[in-house]
């Protein structure tokens, strides 16, 4: 009994093998799949066009992904599963006692260790870029996905498991989120820890682990204790929630949300309107977005934003180039301030040029009226 895992599956997928696997699956199950008036050939043409356009930009330079799948691509998961079906095909022909796979995590049972080693080598030989790693049982327990499995005397036992690399970080109980959302996270964790266990002994151990994880994220003992005794809580507070009109509001606090619901109840429209709280942005969303605080232009008669995007004039700490010899460059200044300084410098230069032209015209007029000045020599 061992579990296999593919190292960096998405970036090492062979696109040609994945497309061939998709084509074979579509041809085999074409009669039971709704292709929406497309033929298998047309779908493969569209798929090839999507895979041939794996282009991304970095530092204003464009790159093409030659091998593998992009992590954010919608087709990546489907193609990865199809690719793994070709990798595992020779193993299935060897008829193991049990073979299970979830994307790239495989659980295999053979009668002898020699057959297990042969299966592992066979899967590693299917592609030059695919490398599998295997986990063996420790203390008679084998980790697979989010459970640990033990088979002894023909009896299979399971318990909830957390990987050693897991930091056990979730939404903290003191964060600015609705109370029901934070309770749901804890409830789902306890529900999972309960359902994946086979007997009461492992269930108590899994619940103790879930209790520690909940405490690390600030959950109160009352919530954890009540969830522990309930085991499985009801899924929905209102069965007609989907039939109501959503009333979206930014989440401020549980008290404000309760007051709004009471107001809707007093005016007798709570049967038709459901309050939907929009959660605030977390630190992750703020870090991955690069135009969070510079979208508002407060400059009267702005000359920068009409030529670009709204809020560009308030940007600071950016690198830019103004092809002008009359003023220097300072990346610490905002673009709007830099633009104003540039225009002021140009205005002063134009004023100086105008004064110089006026002085030159005065000299020319004087010469024309009085004639050229006389020359005198001194001895």
CSV table of C-alpha atoms in Angstrom, one decimal:
chain,number,residue,atom,x,y,z
A,1,UNK,CA,0.0,0.0,0.0
A,2,UNK,CA,1.6,3.3,-1.2
A,3,UNK,CA,0.6,6.7,-2.5
A,4,UNK,CA,2.1,8.4,-5.5
A,5,UNK,CA,2.2,12.1,-6.3
A,6,UNK,CA,3.4,14.0,-9.4
A,7,UNK,CA,5.9,16.8,-8.9
A,8,UNK,CA,4.8,20.0,-10.7
A,9,UNK,CA,2.1,18.3,-12.9
A,10,UNK,CA,0.8,21.4,-14.7
A,11,UNK,CA,4.1,22.7,-15.9
A,12,UNK,CA,5.2,19.3,-17.1
A,13,UNK,CA,2.1,18.2,-19.0
A,14,UNK,CA,2.7,17.1,-22.6
A,15,UNK,CA,0.1,19.1,-24.6
A,16,UNK,CA,0.2,16.7,-27.5
A,17,UNK,CA,-0.5,13.7,-25.2
A,18,UNK,CA,-3.2,15.5,-23.4
A,19,UNK,CA,-4.9,16.5,-26.7
A,20,UNK,CA,-4.7,12.9,-27.9
A,21,UNK,CA,-6.3,11.7,-24.7
A,22,UNK,CA,-9.1,14.2,-25.0
A,23,UNK,CA,-9.6,13.2,-28.6
A,24,UNK,CA,-9.8,9.5,-27.7
A,25,UNK,CA,-12.3,10.2,-24.8
A,26,UNK,CA,-14.5,12.4,-27.0
A,27,UNK,CA,-14.6,9.7,-29.8
A,28,UNK,CA,-15.3,7.0,-27.3
A,29,UNK,CA,-18.1,8.8,-25.5
A,30,UNK,CA,-19.4,11.0,-28.3
A,31,UNK,CA,-22.8,9.3,-28.2
A,32,UNK,CA,-23.4,10.1,-24.5
A,33,UNK,CA,-21.9,13.7,-24.5
A,34,UNK,CA,-23.8,16.8,-25.6
A,35,UNK,CA,-21.3,18.5,-28.0
A,36,UNK,CA,-23.7,21.4,-28.7
A,37,UNK,CA,-23.6,20.7,-32.5
A,38,UNK,CA,-19.8,20.7,-32.6
A,39,UNK,CA,-17.9,17.8,-34.1
A,40,UNK,CA,-15.0,16.1,-32.4
A,41,UNK,CA,-12.7,17.6,-35.0
A,42,UNK,CA,-14.0,21.1,-34.5
A,43,UNK,CA,-13.6,20.8,-30.7
A,44,UNK,CA,-10.0,19.6,-31.2
A,45,UNK,CA,-9.3,22.5,-33.5
A,46,UNK,CA,-10.6,25.0,-30.9
A,47,UNK,CA,-8.6,23.2,-28.2
A,48,UNK,CA,-5.4,23.4,-30.2
A,49,UNK,CA,-6.0,27.1,-30.8
A,50,UNK,CA,-6.4,27.7,-27.1
A,51,UNK,CA,-3.2,25.8,-26.2
A,52,UNK,CA,-1.2,27.5,-28.9
A,53,UNK,CA,-1.9,30.9,-27.4
A,54,UNK,CA,-0.3,30.4,-23.9
A,55,UNK,CA,1.2,33.9,-23.9
A,56,UNK,CA,2.0,36.0,-20.8
A,57,UNK,CA,3.9,39.3,-20.2
A,58,UNK,CA,6.6,40.2,-17.7
A,59,UNK,CA,8.4,43.5,-17.4
A,60,UNK,CA,6.8,44.7,-20.6
A,61,UNK,CA,8.1,41.6,-22.5
A,62,UNK,CA,5.9,38.9,-24.0
A,63,UNK,CA,6.7,35.2,-23.6
A,64,UNK,CA,5.1,32.1,-25.0
A,65,UNK,CA,4.7,28.9,-22.8
A,66,UNK,CA,6.4,26.2,-24.9
A,67,UNK,CA,5.6,23.2,-22.6
A,68,UNK,CA,3.0,22.6,-19.9
A,69,UNK,CA,-0.1,24.3,-18.8
A,70,UNK,CA,-0.7,27.7,-17.2
A,71,UNK,CA,-2.0,27.4,-13.6
A,72,UNK,CA,-4.8,29.9,-14.1
A,73,UNK,CA,-6.1,28.4,-17.4
A,74,UNK,CA,-9.6,27.0,-17.2
A,75,UNK,CA,-8.6,24.0,-19.4
A,76,UNK,CA,-5.6,23.1,-17.2
A,77,UNK,CA,-7.4,20.8,-14.8
A,78,UNK,CA,-9.3,18.9,-17.6
A,79,UNK,CA,-6.2,18.4,-19.6
A,80,UNK,CA,-4.1,17.4,-16.6
A,81,UNK,CA,-6.7,14.7,-15.7
A,82,UNK,CA,-6.8,13.5,-19.3
A,83,UNK,CA,-3.0,13.4,-19.4
A,84,UNK,CA,-2.8,11.4,-16.2
A,85,UNK,CA,-5.3,8.9,-17.7
A,86,UNK,CA,-2.6,8.1,-20.3
A,87,UNK,CA,0.1,7.8,-17.7
A,88,UNK,CA,-1.9,5.4,-15.6
A,89,UNK,CA,-3.2,3.2,-18.5
A,90,UNK,CA,-0.2,0.7,-18.4
A,91,UNK,CA,-0.7,0.4,-14.6
A,92,UNK,CA,-4.3,-0.5,-15.0
A,93,UNK,CA,-3.4,-3.3,-17.4
A,94,UNK,CA,-1.3,-4.8,-14.6
A,95,UNK,CA,-4.5,-5.2,-12.5
A,96,UNK,CA,-3.6,-3.9,-9.1
A,97,UNK,CA,-5.7,-4.9,-6.1
A,98,UNK,CA,-6.8,-1.3,-5.7
A,99,UNK,CA,-6.0,1.9,-7.7
A,100,UNK,CA,-7.5,5.3,-6.9
A,101,UNK,CA,-6.5,8.7,-8.3
A,102,UNK,CA,-7.6,12.3,-7.6
A,103,UNK,CA,-5.9,14.5,-10.3
A,104,UNK,CA,-2.2,13.6,-9.6
A,105,UNK,CA,-2.5,11.8,-6.2
A,106,UNK,CA,-2.6,8.1,-6.6
A,107,UNK,CA,-3.4,5.3,-4.0
A,108,UNK,CA,-2.2,1.9,-5.0
A,109,UNK,CA,-2.4,-1.5,-3.4
A,110,UNK,CA,-0.5,-4.6,-4.7
A,111,UNK,CA,0.1,-8.0,-3.2
A,112,UNK,CA,3.9,-7.8,-3.2
A,113,UNK,CA,6.4,-5.0,-2.9
A,114,UNK,CA,8.1,-6.0,-6.2
A,115,UNK,CA,4.8,-5.4,-8.1
A,116,UNK,CA,4.5,-2.0,-6.3
A,117,UNK,CA,8.0,-1.0,-7.3
A,118,UNK,CA,7.4,-2.1,-10.9
A,119,UNK,CA,4.2,0.0,-11.0
A,120,UNK,CA,6.1,3.0,-9.7
A,121,UNK,CA,8.9,2.6,-12.3
A,122,UNK,CA,6.3,2.0,-15.1
A,123,UNK,CA,4.5,5.3,-14.4
A,124,UNK,CA,7.7,7.3,-14.3
A,125,UNK,CA,8.7,5.9,-17.7
A,126,UNK,CA,5.5,7.2,-19.5
A,127,UNK,CA,6.8,10.8,-19.9
A,128,UNK,CA,10.2,12.3,-19.9
A,129,UNK,CA,9.1,15.3,-17.9
A,130,UNK,CA,6.8,13.6,-15.4
A,131,UNK,CA,8.4,12.5,-12.1
A,132,UNK,CA,6.4,10.8,-9.4
A,133,UNK,CA,7.2,10.7,-5.7
A,134,UNK,CA,5.8,8.1,-3.3
A,135,UNK,CA,4.9,8.0,0.3
A,136,UNK,CA,5.1,4.8,2.4
A,137,UNK,CA,3.2,4.0,5.5
A,138,UNK,CA,4.5,5.3,8.8
A,139,UNK,CA,3.4,3.5,11.9
A,140,UNK,CA,1.1,1.5,9.7
A,141,UNK,CA,-0.7,4.7,8.6
A,142,UNK,CA,-0.5,6.0,5.0
A,143,UNK,CA,-1.3,9.6,4.2
A,144,UNK,CA,-3.5,10.2,1.1
A,145,UNK,CA,-5.2,13.5,0.4
A,146,UNK,CA,-6.7,14.7,3.7
A,147,UNK,CA,-6.9,11.3,5.4
A,148,UNK,CA,-4.6,8.7,6.8
A,149,UNK,CA,-5.4,5.0,5.9
A,150,UNK,CA,-4.6,1.9,7.9
A,151,UNK,CA,-5.4,-1.6,6.7
A,152,UNK,CA,-4.8,-4.5,9.1
A,153,UNK,CA,-6.5,-7.9,9.3
A,154,UNK,CA,-8.7,-7.0,6.4
A,155,UNK,CA,-10.1,-3.9,8.2
A,156,UNK,CA,-9.7,-0.4,6.8
A,157,UNK,CA,-9.5,2.4,9.2
A,158,UNK,CA,-9.3,6.1,8.3
A,159,UNK,CA,-8.7,9.4,10.2
A,160,UNK,CA,-8.4,13.1,9.3
A,161,UNK,CA,-4.9,14.3,8.4
A,162,UNK,CA,-3.2,17.6,7.9
A,163,UNK,CA,0.0,17.7,5.9
A,164,UNK,CA,3.2,18.7,7.8
A,165,UNK,CA,3.6,21.6,5.3
A,166,UNK,CA,0.2,23.0,6.1
A,167,UNK,CA,0.3,26.1,8.2
A,168,UNK,CA,-3.2,25.7,9.5
A,169,UNK,CA,-4.1,29.3,8.6
A,170,UNK,CA,-7.7,30.2,7.9
A,171,UNK,CA,-9.9,33.3,8.4
A,172,UNK,CA,-9.2,34.4,12.0
A,173,UNK,CA,-12.1,34.7,14.3
A,174,UNK,CA,-11.4,38.3,15.1
A,175,UNK,CA,-11.3,39.4,11.4
A,176,UNK,CA,-13.9,41.7,9.9
A,177,UNK,CA,-16.1,39.0,8.4
A,178,UNK,CA,-19.7,38.0,9.2
A,179,UNK,CA,-20.0,35.8,12.2
A,180,UNK,CA,-21.9,33.1,10.2
A,181,UNK,CA,-19.0,33.0,7.7
A,182,UNK,CA,-16.4,32.4,10.4
A,183,UNK,CA,-18.6,29.8,12.1
A,184,UNK,CA,-19.1,28.0,8.8
A,185,UNK,CA,-15.4,27.6,8.4
A,186,UNK,CA,-15.0,26.0,11.8
A,187,UNK,CA,-18.2,23.9,11.2
A,188,UNK,CA,-17.0,22.6,7.9
A,189,UNK,CA,-13.6,21.7,9.4
A,190,UNK,CA,-15.2,19.7,12.2
A,191,UNK,CA,-17.7,18.1,9.8
A,192,UNK,CA,-14.8,16.9,7.6
A,193,UNK,CA,-12.8,15.7,10.6
A,194,UNK,CA,-15.9,13.7,11.7
A,195,UNK,CA,-17.0,12.2,8.4
A,196,UNK,CA,-13.7,10.9,7.1
A,197,UNK,CA,-13.1,8.8,10.3
A,198,UNK,CA,-14.1,5.2,10.5
A,199,UNK,CA,-14.4,4.5,14.2
A,200,UNK,CA,-14.9,6.5,17.4
A,201,UNK,CA,-11.2,6.3,18.5
A,202,UNK,CA,-9.9,7.9,15.3
A,203,UNK,CA,-12.8,10.4,15.4
A,204,UNK,CA,-11.8,11.6,18.8
A,205,UNK,CA,-8.2,12.1,17.6
A,206,UNK,CA,-9.3,14.0,14.5
A,207,UNK,CA,-11.7,16.2,16.5
A,208,UNK,CA,-8.8,17.0,18.9
A,209,UNK,CA,-6.7,18.0,15.9
A,210,UNK,CA,-9.5,20.2,14.6
A,211,UNK,CA,-9.9,21.8,18.0
A,212,UNK,CA,-6.2,22.8,18.0
A,213,UNK,CA,-6.5,24.2,14.5
A,214,UNK,CA,-9.6,26.2,15.4
A,215,UNK,CA,-7.8,27.6,18.5
A,216,UNK,CA,-4.8,28.7,16.4
A,217,UNK,CA,-7.2,30.8,14.4
A,218,UNK,CA,-8.9,32.4,17.4
A,219,UNK,CA,-12.1,30.5,17.5
A,220,UNK,CA,-13.9,30.6,20.8
A,221,UNK,CA,-14.3,27.5,22.9
A,222,UNK,CA,-18.1,27.8,22.8
A,223,UNK,CA,-18.2,27.6,19.0
A,224,UNK,CA,-15.8,24.7,18.9
A,225,UNK,CA,-17.6,22.8,21.7
A,226,UNK,CA,-21.0,23.3,20.2
A,227,UNK,CA,-19.8,22.3,16.7
A,228,UNK,CA,-18.1,19.2,18.2
A,229,UNK,CA,-21.3,18.0,19.9
A,230,UNK,CA,-23.5,18.7,16.9
A,231,UNK,CA,-21.2,17.0,14.4
A,232,UNK,CA,-23.2,18.0,11.5
A,233,UNK,CA,-25.2,21.2,11.5
A,234,UNK,CA,-28.0,22.2,9.2
A,235,UNK,CA,-26.9,23.4,5.8
A,236,UNK,CA,-29.2,26.4,5.4
A,237,UNK,CA,-31.1,28.8,7.6
A,238,UNK,CA,-33.6,29.7,5.0
A,239,UNK,CA,-34.8,27.3,2.3
A,240,UNK,CA,-36.3,30.1,0.3
A,241,UNK,CA,-33.2,32.1,0.2
A,242,UNK,CA,-32.7,31.5,-3.6
A,243,UNK,CA,-36.1,32.9,-4.4
A,244,UNK,CA,-35.5,36.2,-2.8
A,245,UNK,CA,-34.0,39.4,-4.4
A,246,UNK,CA,-30.5,40.0,-3.2
A,247,UNK,CA,-29.8,43.2,-1.3
A,248,UNK,CA,-26.0,43.6,-1.5
A,249,UNK,CA,-24.4,45.7,1.2
A,250,UNK,CA,-20.8,46.1,2.3
A,251,UNK,CA,-20.1,44.3,5.5
A,252,UNK,CA,-19.5,46.7,8.4
A,253,UNK,CA,-20.4,44.6,11.5
A,254,UNK,CA,-22.8,42.0,12.6
A,255,UNK,CA,-24.8,44.6,14.6
A,256,UNK,CA,-25.3,46.8,11.5
A,257,UNK,CA,-26.4,43.8,9.4
A,258,UNK,CA,-28.8,42.7,12.1
A,259,UNK,CA,-30.3,46.2,12.3
A,260,UNK,CA,-30.8,46.2,8.5
A,261,UNK,CA,-32.6,42.9,8.6
A,262,UNK,CA,-34.8,44.1,11.4
A,263,UNK,CA,-35.7,47.2,9.3
A,264,UNK,CA,-36.7,44.9,6.4
A,265,UNK,CA,-38.7,42.8,8.7
A,266,UNK,CA,-40.6,45.9,10.1
A,267,UNK,CA,-41.6,47.0,6.7
A,268,UNK,CA,-42.7,43.5,5.8
A,269,UNK,CA,-40.4,43.0,2.8
A,270,UNK,CA,-38.1,40.4,4.4
A,271,UNK,CA,-40.0,37.7,2.5
A,272,UNK,CA,-38.9,39.2,-0.8
A,273,UNK,CA,-35.4,40.7,-0.1
A,274,UNK,CA,-32.4,38.9,1.3
A,275,UNK,CA,-29.4,40.8,2.7
A,276,UNK,CA,-26.1,39.7,1.0
A,277,UNK,CA,-23.0,41.0,2.8
A,278,UNK,CA,-20.1,41.8,0.6
A,279,UNK,CA,-16.9,40.8,2.5
A,280,UNK,CA,-14.1,43.3,2.8
A,281,UNK,CA,-10.9,42.9,0.9
A,282,UNK,CA,-8.3,40.8,2.7
A,283,UNK,CA,-4.6,41.3,2.7
A,284,UNK,CA,-4.1,38.9,-0.2
A,285,UNK,CA,-6.4,40.8,-2.5
A,286,UNK,CA,-4.8,44.1,-1.6
A,287,UNK,CA,-1.3,42.8,-2.3
A,288,UNK,CA,-2.1,41.3,-5.6
A,289,UNK,CA,-3.9,44.4,-6.9
A,290,UNK,CA,-1.7,47.2,-8.0
A,291,UNK,CA,-4.2,50.1,-8.4
A,292,UNK,CA,-6.0,50.1,-5.1
A,293,UNK,CA,-5.5,53.6,-3.9
A,294,UNK,CA,-4.8,55.8,-7.0
A,295,UNK,CA,-8.1,55.6,-8.9
A,296,UNK,CA,-9.5,58.9,-7.8
A,297,UNK,CA,-8.5,62.1,-9.6
A,298,UNK,CA,-9.0,65.2,-7.4
A,299,UNK,CA,-7.2,67.7,-9.6
A,300,UNK,CA,-9.2,70.4,-11.1
A,301,UNK,CA,-8.9,70.6,-14.9
A,302,UNK,CA,-6.4,67.7,-14.9
A,303,UNK,CA,-4.2,67.4,-18.0
A,304,UNK,CA,-2.9,63.9,-17.2
A,305,UNK,CA,-5.9,61.7,-16.7
A,306,UNK,CA,-7.8,62.6,-19.9
A,307,UNK,CA,-4.8,61.2,-21.8
A,308,UNK,CA,-4.6,57.9,-19.8
A,309,UNK,CA,-6.5,56.1,-17.1
A,310,UNK,CA,-8.4,57.8,-14.3
A,311,UNK,CA,-6.1,58.3,-11.3
A,312,UNK,CA,-2.8,58.3,-13.1
A,313,UNK,CA,-2.1,61.9,-11.9
A,314,UNK,CA,-2.1,60.7,-8.3
A,315,UNK,CA,0.5,57.9,-8.8
A,316,UNK,CA,3.7,58.2,-7.0
A,317,UNK,CA,6.9,56.1,-6.8
A,318,UNK,CA,6.7,55.3,-10.5
A,319,UNK,CA,9.4,55.4,-13.1
A,320,UNK,CA,8.6,57.5,-16.1
A,321,UNK,CA,10.4,59.5,-18.8
A,322,UNK,CA,9.7,63.0,-20.0
A,323,UNK,CA,11.7,63.9,-23.1
A,324,UNK,CA,12.5,67.4,-22.0
A,325,UNK,CA,15.8,69.1,-21.5
A,326,UNK,CA,14.4,72.0,-19.5
A,327,UNK,CA,13.6,70.1,-16.4
A,328,UNK,CA,15.0,67.1,-14.5
A,329,UNK,CA,13.4,63.9,-13.5
A,330,UNK,CA,12.3,62.8,-9.9
A,331,UNK,CA,10.5,59.6,-9.4
A,332,UNK,CA,9.4,60.5,-5.9
A,333,UNK,CA,7.1,63.2,-7.2
A,334,UNK,CA,3.6,62.4,-8.4
A,335,UNK,CA,3.0,62.6,-12.1
A,336,UNK,CA,0.5,65.4,-11.7
A,337,UNK,CA,3.0,67.5,-9.8
A,338,UNK,CA,5.7,66.6,-12.3
A,339,UNK,CA,3.5,67.6,-15.2
A,340,UNK,CA,2.6,70.9,-13.5
A,341,UNK,CA,6.3,71.7,-13.0
A,342,UNK,CA,7.1,70.8,-16.6
A,343,UNK,CA,4.3,73.1,-17.8
A,344,UNK,CA,5.5,75.9,-15.5
A,345,UNK,CA,9.1,75.5,-16.9
A,346,UNK,CA,7.8,75.6,-20.4
A,347,UNK,CA,5.7,78.7,-19.6
A,348,UNK,CA,8.8,80.5,-18.1
A,349,UNK,CA,10.9,79.5,-21.1
A,350,UNK,CA,8.2,80.9,-23.5
A,351,UNK,CA,8.0,84.1,-21.5
A,352,UNK,CA,11.8,84.5,-21.6
A,353,UNK,CA,11.8,83.9,-25.4
A,354,UNK,CA,9.0,86.5,-25.8
A,355,UNK,CA,10.9,89.1,-23.8
A,356,UNK,CA,14.1,88.4,-25.8
A,357,UNK,CA,12.1,88.8,-29.1
A,358,UNK,CA,10.6,92.1,-27.8
A,359,UNK,CA,14.1,93.4,-26.9
A,360,UNK,CA,15.4,92.4,-30.2
A,361,UNK,CA,12.6,94.2,-32.0
A,362,UNK,CA,13.2,97.4,-29.9
A,363,UNK,CA,16.9,97.3,-30.9
A,364,UNK,CA,16.0,96.9,-34.6
A,365,UNK,CA,13.5,99.7,-34.5
A,366,UNK,CA,16.1,102.0,-32.8
A,367,UNK,CA,18.6,101.2,-35.5
A,368,UNK,CA,16.2,101.9,-38.3
A,369,UNK,CA,15.1,105.2,-36.8
A,370,UNK,CA,18.5,106.7,-35.8
A,371,UNK,CA,20.7,105.0,-38.4
A,372,UNK,CA,23.8,103.0,-37.6
A,373,UNK,CA,25.9,104.2,-34.7
A,374,UNK,CA,29.0,106.3,-35.6
A,375,UNK,CA,32.4,104.9,-35.1
A,376,UNK,CA,35.0,106.9,-33.3
A,377,UNK,CA,38.7,106.1,-32.9
A,378,UNK,CA,40.9,107.3,-30.1
A,379,UNK,CA,44.6,107.8,-30.4
